[in-house]
Amino acid sequence: MTDHAMERIDLLIVGGGINGAGIARDAAGRGLSVLLVEQDDLASHTSSASTKLIHGGLRYLEYGEFRLVREALIERERLLGMAPHIIWPLSFVLPQTQSPRPAWMVRLGLFLYDHLGGREKLPGTRTVALEHSALGDGLSPRKGKAFVYSDCWVEDSRLVVLNAMDAAERGATIATRTQLVDARREGDGWVATIQTMGEAAGETRTVRARALVNAAGPWVADVIGRTRGARADRGVRLIKGSHIIVPRLYEGDHAFMLQNDDRRIVFAIPYEGKFTLVGTTDEPWTDAPAKAQIGAAETTYLLDTANRYFARKTGEADIVWSYAGIRPLYDDHSANASAVTRDYVLDLDTGAEGESRAPMLNIFGGKITTYRKLAEHAMRELARFFPAAGGAWTAGAVLPGGDIADADFDGFLRDLTARHRDLPPALLRRLARAYGTRVEAVLGQGDLGPDLGGGLHTAEVDYLVKTEWARTAEDILYRRSKLGLHVPPETPERLAAYLAGQGVA
């Protein structure tokens, strides 16, 4: 391909996790031409392996991360209004019976937590006596007091997809199963070679970009290594976090924050109706980045924590699913993995000292809650290279499907159920939660097509392939949804066959 024919774009983003998708959305909305490449599926690694929370990070106060907590608390309420179908309030019960911290210290932390971020929508902290409250049901022993505070739940992988959808609708190109092979500075821009993965592996093309954003998460150092002339004086520290899913340990829609003697905390959260999610761990990851799995010691740690707090005992044989992810944290040289900063660092590389060449922005750290603000900060770093670009715009701008009147999901669901009385209420609720006001694009004219199992109809599969970049059964059953926990054993094979028949898988 000649340079004249080479595709030219403003911004090449490497990485289809929450940070890459968020930056693509922000940049496209400012009028920039954007190409995002992701070597696997959207949210296929860290961004689908979180504890599924939009939260300020109560425990980060203990490490003096006041700026991060304040920013996260402000973002918590913004995001709640941007996507009320996939984000909703969640109450957390923090028992003091087995706490290694004195009650006054915990209550002081919660006071700060209630007031640092200008809370408006969520209720403040209250104190309950566990033996006299339904919130104590299932605990053993059920005694003493607990503090009850609020954060939010999020469907993490869907949050990534919705950002990518919004970016695409604003003109960005989202290329999944596509890898950056190499990149080099040439003049005032970048010349990058990208390669399609999977069945089409080997197909390569070259693009010219004015700026390069490295949002590759655990692979951030790997991308720097493929970029000739890039500065590599920032370090990334990889920390593995793992979770287990077990049959419900208690009744109720609230979650628990469980404190351990080692001062680490573990969440127990209602999950997919029938289950409890227990996590997370913090373990150093010293190998090359890869698909992570829970280790035996992590499994034991999470089970021991659950069994110390709940009357309903559970063992390894009860685990119905587990998942693990690698957090790409900025290396602040903390000795304790749990104490490594969750704050993000944006490293703008414009060449050697005294030079001003094509910019490369490397993203270190970050968390789901602050992704929108991180994207805004990233665009601020790049602003001088794009003087004609628009200004910040994403604060409060709803995500696809999030334009629900007054953010009233229950009212939206009632109206949807009234319009589709012929469909099962449980199916409508799941679809409404997944797609919000975009649900009619799935329901179409009422013919959902064959049921591949567990209420997964071919019309929904077609929508996910056409609109959300889904390509495999795993994409659909464990990232676009969590139907993999509910469908009969034959569904994955039936789904894979259907996708192959559509020329997708």
Coordinates of C-alpha atoms in Angstrom, one line a residue:
M1 CA 0.0 0.0 0.0
T2 CA 1.4 3.4 -0.9
D3 CA 1.5 6.2 1.6
H4 CA -1.1 8.1 -0.5
A5 CA -3.5 5.1 -0.2
M6 CA -2.7 4.5 3.5
E7 CA -5.7 4.8 5.9
R8 CA -5.3 8.0 7.9
I9 CA -6.8 8.6 11.3
D10 CA -6.4 10.9 14.2
L11 CA -6.2 8.4 17.0
L12 CA -5.2 4.8 17.1
I13 CA -6.2 3.1 20.4
V14 CA -4.8 -0.2 21.4
G15 CA -7.0 -2.2 23.9
G16 CA -10.7 -2.9 24.0
G17 CA -11.1 -2.8 27.8
I18 CA -13.0 -0.1 29.7
N19 CA -10.2 2.5 29.3
G20 CA -9.8 2.0 25.6
A21 CA -13.5 2.0 24.9
G22 CA -14.0 5.0 27.1
I23 CA -11.3 7.0 25.3
A24 CA -12.7 6.0 21.9
R25 CA -16.1 7.3 22.9
D26 CA -14.8 10.5 24.3
A27 CA -12.5 11.2 21.3
A28 CA -15.2 10.3 18.6
G29 CA -17.6 12.6 20.4
R30 CA -15.1 15.5 20.0
G31 CA -15.0 14.9 16.2
L32 CA -11.8 12.9 15.9
S33 CA -11.4 9.9 13.6
V34 CA -10.7 6.9 15.8
L35 CA -9.6 3.3 15.3
L36 CA -9.6 1.0 18.3
V37 CA -7.9 -2.4 17.9
E38 CA -8.4 -5.3 20.5
Q39 CA -6.6 -8.6 20.1
D40 CA -9.5 -10.6 21.6
D41 CA -13.1 -9.7 22.4
L42 CA -14.1 -6.5 24.0
A43 CA -13.7 -6.7 27.8
S44 CA -12.2 -10.2 27.4
H45 CA -9.7 -9.8 30.2
T46 CA -9.5 -7.4 33.2
S47 CA -12.6 -5.4 32.4
S48 CA -14.9 -8.5 32.7
A49 CA -13.1 -9.9 35.7
S50 CA -14.0 -7.2 38.3
T51 CA -16.1 -7.4 41.4
K52 CA -18.8 -5.7 39.4
L53 CA -18.9 -2.6 41.5
I54 CA -19.1 1.1 40.8
H55 CA -17.7 2.3 44.1
G56 CA -15.5 4.9 45.7
G57 CA -13.2 2.3 47.2
L58 CA -13.8 2.5 50.9
R59 CA -10.6 0.6 51.8
Y60 CA -8.5 3.0 49.7
L61 CA -9.0 5.6 52.5
E62 CA -6.8 3.4 54.7
Y63 CA -3.9 4.0 52.2
G64 CA -4.5 7.8 52.0
E65 CA -6.0 7.7 48.4
F66 CA -8.3 10.6 49.1
R67 CA -8.1 12.1 45.6
L68 CA -9.0 8.8 44.0
V69 CA -11.8 8.1 46.4
R70 CA -13.3 11.5 45.9
E71 CA -13.2 11.3 42.2
A72 CA -14.6 7.8 42.2
L73 CA -17.5 8.9 44.5
I74 CA -18.4 11.7 42.2
E75 CA -18.2 9.4 39.2
R76 CA -20.4 6.8 41.0
E77 CA -23.4 9.0 40.9
R78 CA -22.7 10.2 37.4
L79 CA -22.5 6.7 36.0
L80 CA -25.7 5.7 37.8
G81 CA -27.6 8.3 35.8
M82 CA -25.8 7.4 32.5
A83 CA -26.8 3.7 32.4
P84 CA -29.5 2.8 34.9
H85 CA -30.2 -0.5 33.1
I86 CA -26.8 -1.9 33.9
I87 CA -25.9 0.1 37.0
W88 CA -28.1 0.2 40.2
P89 CA -27.7 1.0 43.9
L90 CA -26.5 -1.8 46.2
S91 CA -26.5 -1.8 50.1
F92 CA -23.4 -3.2 51.8
V93 CA -23.5 -4.6 55.3
L94 CA -20.2 -4.3 57.2
P95 CA -20.3 -6.5 60.3
Q96 CA -18.1 -5.5 63.2
T97 CA -18.1 -8.8 65.0
Q98 CA -14.9 -10.1 63.5
S99 CA -13.4 -6.7 62.5
P100 CA -9.6 -6.1 63.0
R101 CA -10.4 -2.4 63.0
P102 CA -12.1 -0.6 65.9
A103 CA -15.6 0.5 65.3
W104 CA -14.8 4.2 65.7
M105 CA -12.2 3.9 62.9
V106 CA -14.6 2.2 60.5
R107 CA -17.3 4.7 61.3
L108 CA -15.0 7.6 60.7
G109 CA -14.0 6.1 57.3
L110 CA -17.7 5.8 56.4
F111 CA -18.3 9.4 57.4
L112 CA -15.6 10.5 55.0
Y113 CA -17.0 8.2 52.4
D114 CA -20.5 9.7 52.7
H115 CA -19.2 13.3 52.4
L116 CA -16.1 13.3 50.2
G117 CA -18.0 13.0 46.9
G118 CA -21.0 15.3 47.4
R119 CA -23.4 12.3 47.6
E120 CA -26.9 13.1 46.4
K121 CA -28.7 10.0 45.2
L122 CA -27.6 7.2 47.5
P123 CA -28.5 6.9 51.2
G124 CA -26.0 7.6 53.9
T125 CA -24.5 5.2 56.4
R126 CA -26.6 3.8 59.2
T127 CA -26.0 1.4 62.1
V128 CA -28.0 -1.8 62.7
A129 CA -28.0 -4.5 65.4
L130 CA -27.6 -7.7 63.5
E131 CA -29.6 -9.8 66.0
H132 CA -32.7 -7.6 65.4
S133 CA -32.4 -6.9 61.7
A134 CA -33.2 -9.0 58.6
L135 CA -29.8 -7.9 57.4
G136 CA -28.2 -10.3 59.8
D137 CA -30.0 -13.3 58.3
G138 CA -27.5 -16.0 57.3
L139 CA -24.6 -14.7 59.4
S140 CA -22.9 -16.9 62.0
P141 CA -22.7 -15.6 64.7
R142 CA -25.6 -13.2 64.2
K143 CA -24.7 -10.7 66.8
G144 CA -23.2 -7.3 67.4
K145 CA -23.6 -4.3 65.2
A146 CA -23.0 -3.6 61.5
F147 CA -22.7 -0.5 59.4
V148 CA -24.8 -0.3 56.3
Y149 CA -23.6 1.9 53.4
S150 CA -24.3 2.2 49.7
D151 CA -22.4 1.8 46.4
C152 CA -23.5 0.5 43.0
W153 CA -23.5 -2.7 41.0
V154 CA -22.5 -2.7 37.4
E155 CA -22.5 -5.2 34.6
D156 CA -18.9 -4.6 33.8
S157 CA -18.4 -6.2 30.4
R158 CA -21.6 -4.6 29.2
L159 CA -20.4 -1.2 30.3
V160 CA -17.4 -1.7 28.0
V161 CA -19.6 -2.7 25.1
L162 CA -21.9 0.2 25.5
N163 CA -19.0 2.6 25.4
A164 CA -17.7 0.9 22.2
M165 CA -21.2 1.1 20.7
D166 CA -21.5 4.8 21.5
A167 CA -18.0 5.4 20.0
A168 CA -19.0 3.5 16.8
E169 CA -22.2 5.5 16.5
R170 CA -20.1 8.7 16.7
G171 CA -17.9 7.5 13.9
A172 CA -15.2 5.4 15.5
T173 CA -14.1 2.0 14.0
I174 CA -14.0 -0.8 16.5
A175 CA -11.8 -3.7 15.3
T176 CA -11.9 -6.7 17.6
R177 CA -9.7 -9.8 17.0
T178 CA -7.1 -7.3 15.7
Q179 CA -3.6 -6.9 17.0
L180 CA -1.0 -4.2 16.8
V181 CA 2.0 -5.8 15.2
D182 CA 4.3 -2.7 15.4
A183 CA 4.4 1.0 15.2
R184 CA 7.0 3.7 14.4
R185 CA 7.1 7.4 14.4
E186 CA 7.3 8.9 11.0
G187 CA 7.2 12.7 10.6
D188 CA 4.5 14.1 12.8
G189 CA 2.5 10.8 13.0
W190 CA 2.6 7.1 13.6
V191 CA 2.7 4.3 11.0
A192 CA 1.2 1.2 12.5
T193 CA 0.8 -2.3 11.2
I194 CA -2.3 -4.2 12.5
Q195 CA -3.2 -7.8 11.9
T196 CA -6.5 -9.6 12.0
M197 CA -6.5 -12.6 14.4
G198 CA -8.5 -15.8 14.5
E199 CA -9.7 -17.4 11.2
A200 CA -8.5 -14.5 9.2
A201 CA -5.1 -14.4 10.9
G202 CA -2.3 -13.1 8.7
E203 CA -4.3 -10.3 7.1
T204 CA -2.4 -7.1 7.8
R205 CA -2.8 -3.5 6.9
T206 CA -1.0 -0.3 7.7
V207 CA -2.5 2.9 9.0
R208 CA -1.2 6.3 9.7
A209 CA -2.3 8.0 13.0
R210 CA -1.6 11.4 14.4
A211 CA -1.5 9.9 18.0
L212 CA -1.3 6.5 19.6
V213 CA -3.0 5.5 22.8
N214 CA -1.8 2.5 24.6
A215 CA -4.7 1.2 26.7
A216 CA -3.7 -2.4 26.5
G217 CA -4.1 -3.1 30.3
P218 CA -1.9 -6.0 31.3
W219 CA -0.2 -5.8 27.9
V220 CA 0.7 -2.1 28.3
A221 CA 4.4 -3.0 28.5
D222 CA 4.1 -5.4 25.6
V223 CA 2.7 -2.7 23.4
I224 CA 5.5 -0.3 24.4
G225 CA 7.9 -3.0 23.3
R226 CA 6.3 -3.2 19.9
T227 CA 6.6 0.6 19.4
R228 CA 10.0 1.6 18.1
G229 CA 11.5 4.6 19.9
A230 CA 8.9 4.6 22.7
R231 CA 10.0 5.7 26.2
A232 CA 9.8 2.9 28.7
D233 CA 10.6 4.4 32.1
R234 CA 7.3 3.7 33.7
G235 CA 6.6 0.4 35.4
V236 CA 3.4 -1.7 35.5
R237 CA 2.7 -4.0 38.4
L238 CA 0.4 -6.9 37.6
I239 CA -1.9 -8.1 40.4
K240 CA -4.3 -11.0 40.0
G241 CA -7.7 -10.8 41.5
S242 CA -10.0 -13.9 41.6
H243 CA -13.7 -14.6 42.4
I244 CA -15.8 -17.6 43.0
I245 CA -19.6 -18.1 42.4
V246 CA -21.4 -20.4 44.8
P247 CA -25.1 -21.1 45.6
R248 CA -26.7 -18.4 47.6
L249 CA -25.2 -18.0 51.1
Y250 CA -28.0 -15.8 52.4
E251 CA -31.3 -14.2 51.5
G252 CA -31.8 -10.6 50.6
D253 CA -30.6 -8.1 47.9
H254 CA -27.8 -6.6 50.0
A255 CA -24.1 -7.4 49.9
F256 CA -21.6 -7.9 52.7
M257 CA -18.1 -6.5 53.2
L258 CA -16.2 -9.1 55.2
Q259 CA -13.1 -8.1 57.1
N260 CA -10.3 -10.6 57.7
D261 CA -7.6 -10.8 60.3
D262 CA -5.0 -9.8 57.7
R263 CA -6.9 -6.6 57.2
R264 CA -7.9 -7.5 53.7
I265 CA -11.6 -7.4 52.8
V266 CA -13.8 -9.8 50.7
F267 CA -17.2 -9.0 49.3
A268 CA -20.2 -11.3 49.2
I269 CA -22.7 -10.1 46.6
P270 CA -26.0 -11.4 45.3
Y271 CA -25.3 -12.7 41.8
E272 CA -27.6 -13.7 39.0
G273 CA -30.5 -14.5 41.3
K274 CA -29.4 -17.9 42.4
F275 CA -25.8 -17.3 43.5
T276 CA -23.4 -15.4 45.7
L277 CA -20.2 -13.8 44.3
V278 CA -17.3 -14.0 46.7
G279 CA -14.1 -12.0 46.0
T280 CA -11.6 -10.7 45.5
T281 CA -8.0 -11.7 46.1
D282 CA -4.8 -9.7 45.6
E283 CA -1.8 -11.8 44.4
P284 CA 1.3 -10.7 42.5
W285 CA 1.4 -11.9 38.9
T286 CA 5.0 -12.4 37.8
D287 CA 4.5 -14.2 34.5
A288 CA 3.8 -12.7 31.1
P289 CA 0.2 -11.4 30.7
A290 CA -2.3 -14.1 29.9
K291 CA -5.7 -15.4 30.6
A292 CA -5.8 -15.8 34.4
Q293 CA -7.3 -18.6 36.5
I294 CA -8.0 -18.8 40.2
G295 CA -5.3 -20.7 42.2
A296 CA -5.8 -23.3 44.9
A297 CA -4.7 -20.9 47.7
E298 CA -7.0 -18.2 46.5
T299 CA -9.9 -20.6 46.4
T300 CA -9.2 -21.7 50.0
Y301 CA -8.9 -18.1 51.1
L302 CA -12.3 -17.1 49.7
L303 CA -14.0 -20.2 51.0
D304 CA -12.5 -19.8 54.5
T305 CA -13.7 -16.2 54.6
A306 CA -17.2 -17.1 53.6
N307 CA -17.4 -20.0 56.1
R308 CA -16.1 -17.8 58.9
Y309 CA -19.0 -15.4 58.4
F310 CA -22.0 -17.4 57.1
A311 CA -24.0 -20.2 58.7
R312 CA -24.5 -22.0 55.3
K313 CA -21.1 -23.7 54.8
T314 CA -19.7 -24.2 51.3
G315 CA -16.8 -26.1 49.9
E316 CA -14.8 -26.4 46.7
A317 CA -17.4 -28.8 45.2
D318 CA -20.1 -26.1 45.5
I319 CA -18.3 -23.6 43.3
V320 CA -20.3 -23.3 40.1
W321 CA -17.9 -20.9 38.4
S322 CA -14.8 -18.9 39.0
Y323 CA -13.0 -16.1 37.2
A324 CA -9.8 -14.2 37.5
G325 CA -8.3 -11.1 36.0
I326 CA -5.0 -9.3 36.0
R327 CA -5.0 -5.7 37.1
P328 CA -2.4 -3.5 35.4
L329 CA -1.5 -1.2 38.3
Y330 CA 1.0 1.6 38.2
D331 CA 4.1 0.3 40.0
D332 CA 4.5 2.5 43.1
H333 CA 6.8 -0.1 44.7
S334 CA 4.5 -0.9 47.6
A335 CA 5.5 -4.1 49.4
N336 CA 1.9 -5.2 49.9
A337 CA -0.1 -6.1 46.8
S338 CA -3.3 -4.9 48.4
A339 CA -1.7 -1.5 49.0
V340 CA -0.5 -0.8 45.4
T341 CA -2.3 2.3 44.2
R342 CA -5.4 1.9 42.2
D343 CA -5.0 5.4 40.9
Y344 CA -4.2 5.9 37.2
V345 CA -1.1 7.4 35.6
L346 CA -1.2 8.9 32.1
D347 CA 2.3 8.9 30.6
L348 CA 2.6 11.2 27.5
D349 CA 5.6 10.3 25.4
T350 CA 6.5 12.8 22.7
G351 CA 10.0 11.5 22.0
A352 CA 13.4 12.2 23.4
E353 CA 14.1 15.2 25.6
G354 CA 14.0 18.4 23.7
E355 CA 12.0 16.9 20.8
S356 CA 8.3 17.2 20.0
R357 CA 7.3 14.3 18.0
A358 CA 4.1 12.2 17.4
P359 CA 2.5 11.6 20.8
M360 CA 2.0 8.2 22.5
L361 CA -0.1 8.1 25.6
N362 CA 0.4 5.1 27.9
I363 CA -2.3 4.3 30.4
F364 CA -1.3 2.7 33.7
G365 CA -3.7 1.6 36.3
G366 CA -7.3 2.8 36.7
K367 CA -10.5 1.2 37.8
I368 CA -13.9 0.8 36.2
T369 CA -15.5 3.5 38.3
T370 CA -13.2 6.2 37.1
Y371 CA -12.9 5.2 33.4
R372 CA -14.9 8.2 32.2
K373 CA -12.8 10.7 34.1
L374 CA -9.6 8.9 32.9
A375 CA -10.8 9.3 29.3
E376 CA -11.5 12.9 29.9
H377 CA -8.0 13.4 31.4
A378 CA -6.5 11.4 28.4
M379 CA -8.1 13.8 25.9
R380 CA -6.8 16.8 28.0
E381 CA -3.3 15.4 27.6
L382 CA -3.7 15.1 23.8
A383 CA -5.6 18.4 23.4
R384 CA -2.7 20.4 22.1
F385 CA -2.2 17.9 19.2
F386 CA -5.9 18.3 18.1
P387 CA -6.7 22.1 18.5
A388 CA -9.8 21.7 16.4
A389 CA -11.3 19.0 18.5
G390 CA -14.4 19.7 20.6
G391 CA -14.4 20.0 24.4
A392 CA -15.3 17.7 27.2
W393 CA -18.8 16.3 26.8
T394 CA -19.3 12.9 28.4
A395 CA -20.3 14.0 32.0
G396 CA -24.0 13.0 32.1
A397 CA -24.3 11.9 28.5
V398 CA -26.2 8.6 28.7
L399 CA -24.9 5.4 27.2
P400 CA -26.8 3.4 24.6
G401 CA -30.1 2.1 26.2
G402 CA -29.6 4.4 29.2
D403 CA -32.1 7.1 28.2
I404 CA -34.8 5.7 30.6
A405 CA -37.2 8.4 31.8
D406 CA -36.1 9.7 35.2
A407 CA -33.7 6.7 35.4
D408 CA -36.7 4.7 36.6
F409 CA -35.9 1.2 35.6
D410 CA -38.9 -0.3 37.4
G411 CA -41.3 2.0 35.6
F412 CA -39.6 1.3 32.3
L413 CA -39.9 -2.5 32.9
R414 CA -43.6 -2.1 33.8
D415 CA -44.3 -0.3 30.5
L416 CA -42.3 -2.9 28.5
T417 CA -44.2 -5.8 30.1
A418 CA -47.5 -4.1 29.3
R419 CA -46.5 -3.8 25.6
H420 CA -45.3 -7.4 25.4
R421 CA -47.8 -9.4 27.5
D422 CA -47.2 -12.5 25.3
L423 CA -43.6 -12.8 26.5
P424 CA -42.4 -14.3 29.9
P425 CA -41.8 -11.5 32.5
A426 CA -38.5 -13.1 33.5
L427 CA -37.3 -12.9 29.9
L428 CA -38.4 -9.3 29.5
R429 CA -36.7 -8.3 32.8
R430 CA -33.4 -9.9 31.6
L431 CA -33.6 -8.2 28.2
A432 CA -34.5 -4.8 29.8
R433 CA -31.5 -5.1 32.1
A434 CA -29.2 -5.9 29.3
Y435 CA -30.4 -3.5 26.6
G436 CA -32.4 -0.8 28.3
T437 CA -34.3 1.3 25.7
R438 CA -32.5 -0.6 22.9
V439 CA -34.5 -3.7 23.9
E440 CA -37.0 -3.2 21.1
A441 CA -34.2 -3.8 18.6
V442 CA -34.0 -7.3 20.0
L443 CA -37.7 -7.9 20.4
G444 CA -38.3 -6.7 16.8
Q445 CA -41.8 -7.7 15.6
G446 CA -42.2 -10.2 18.3
D447 CA -40.6 -13.2 16.5
L448 CA -37.6 -14.1 18.6
G449 CA -36.7 -17.2 16.7
P450 CA -35.7 -20.5 18.1
D451 CA -34.7 -20.8 21.8
L452 CA -31.2 -22.1 21.9
G453 CA -31.7 -22.8 25.7
G454 CA -32.4 -20.8 28.8
G455 CA -34.3 -18.1 27.0
L456 CA -31.5 -17.3 24.5
H457 CA -33.3 -16.8 21.2
T458 CA -31.7 -16.4 17.8
A459 CA -33.0 -12.9 17.4
E460 CA -30.9 -11.8 20.4
V461 CA -27.9 -13.6 19.0
D462 CA -28.3 -11.9 15.7
Y463 CA -28.5 -8.5 17.5
L464 CA -25.3 -9.2 19.5
V465 CA -23.4 -10.3 16.3
K466 CA -24.6 -7.3 14.3
T467 CA -24.4 -4.6 17.0
E468 CA -22.1 -5.7 19.8
W469 CA -19.2 -7.5 18.0
A470 CA -20.1 -10.9 19.5
R471 CA -18.4 -13.7 17.6
T472 CA -18.2 -16.8 19.8
A473 CA -20.4 -18.6 22.3
E474 CA -18.2 -17.4 25.1
D475 CA -18.6 -13.8 24.0
I476 CA -22.4 -14.2 24.3
L477 CA -22.8 -16.5 27.3
Y478 CA -20.2 -15.0 29.6
R479 CA -19.5 -11.4 28.5
R480 CA -22.6 -10.0 26.7
S481 CA -24.6 -11.9 29.4
K482 CA -24.1 -14.4 32.2
L483 CA -26.4 -16.9 30.6
G484 CA -23.6 -19.5 30.8
L485 CA -24.6 -20.0 34.4
H486 CA -28.2 -20.7 33.5
V487 CA -28.5 -22.5 30.2
P488 CA -28.6 -26.3 29.8
P489 CA -25.4 -28.1 28.9
E490 CA -26.2 -28.4 25.2
T491 CA -26.6 -24.7 24.7
P492 CA -23.0 -23.7 24.1
E493 CA -22.7 -26.3 21.3
R494 CA -26.0 -25.3 19.8
L495 CA -25.0 -21.6 19.9
A496 CA -21.6 -22.3 18.4
A497 CA -23.3 -24.2 15.5
Y498 CA -25.7 -21.4 14.9
L499 CA -22.9 -18.8 14.8
A500 CA -20.9 -21.0 12.4
G501 CA -24.0 -21.3 10.2
Q502 CA -24.2 -17.5 10.2
G503 CA -20.6 -17.3 9.0
V504 CA -19.5 -15.8 12.3
A505 CA -17.7 -18.3 14.5

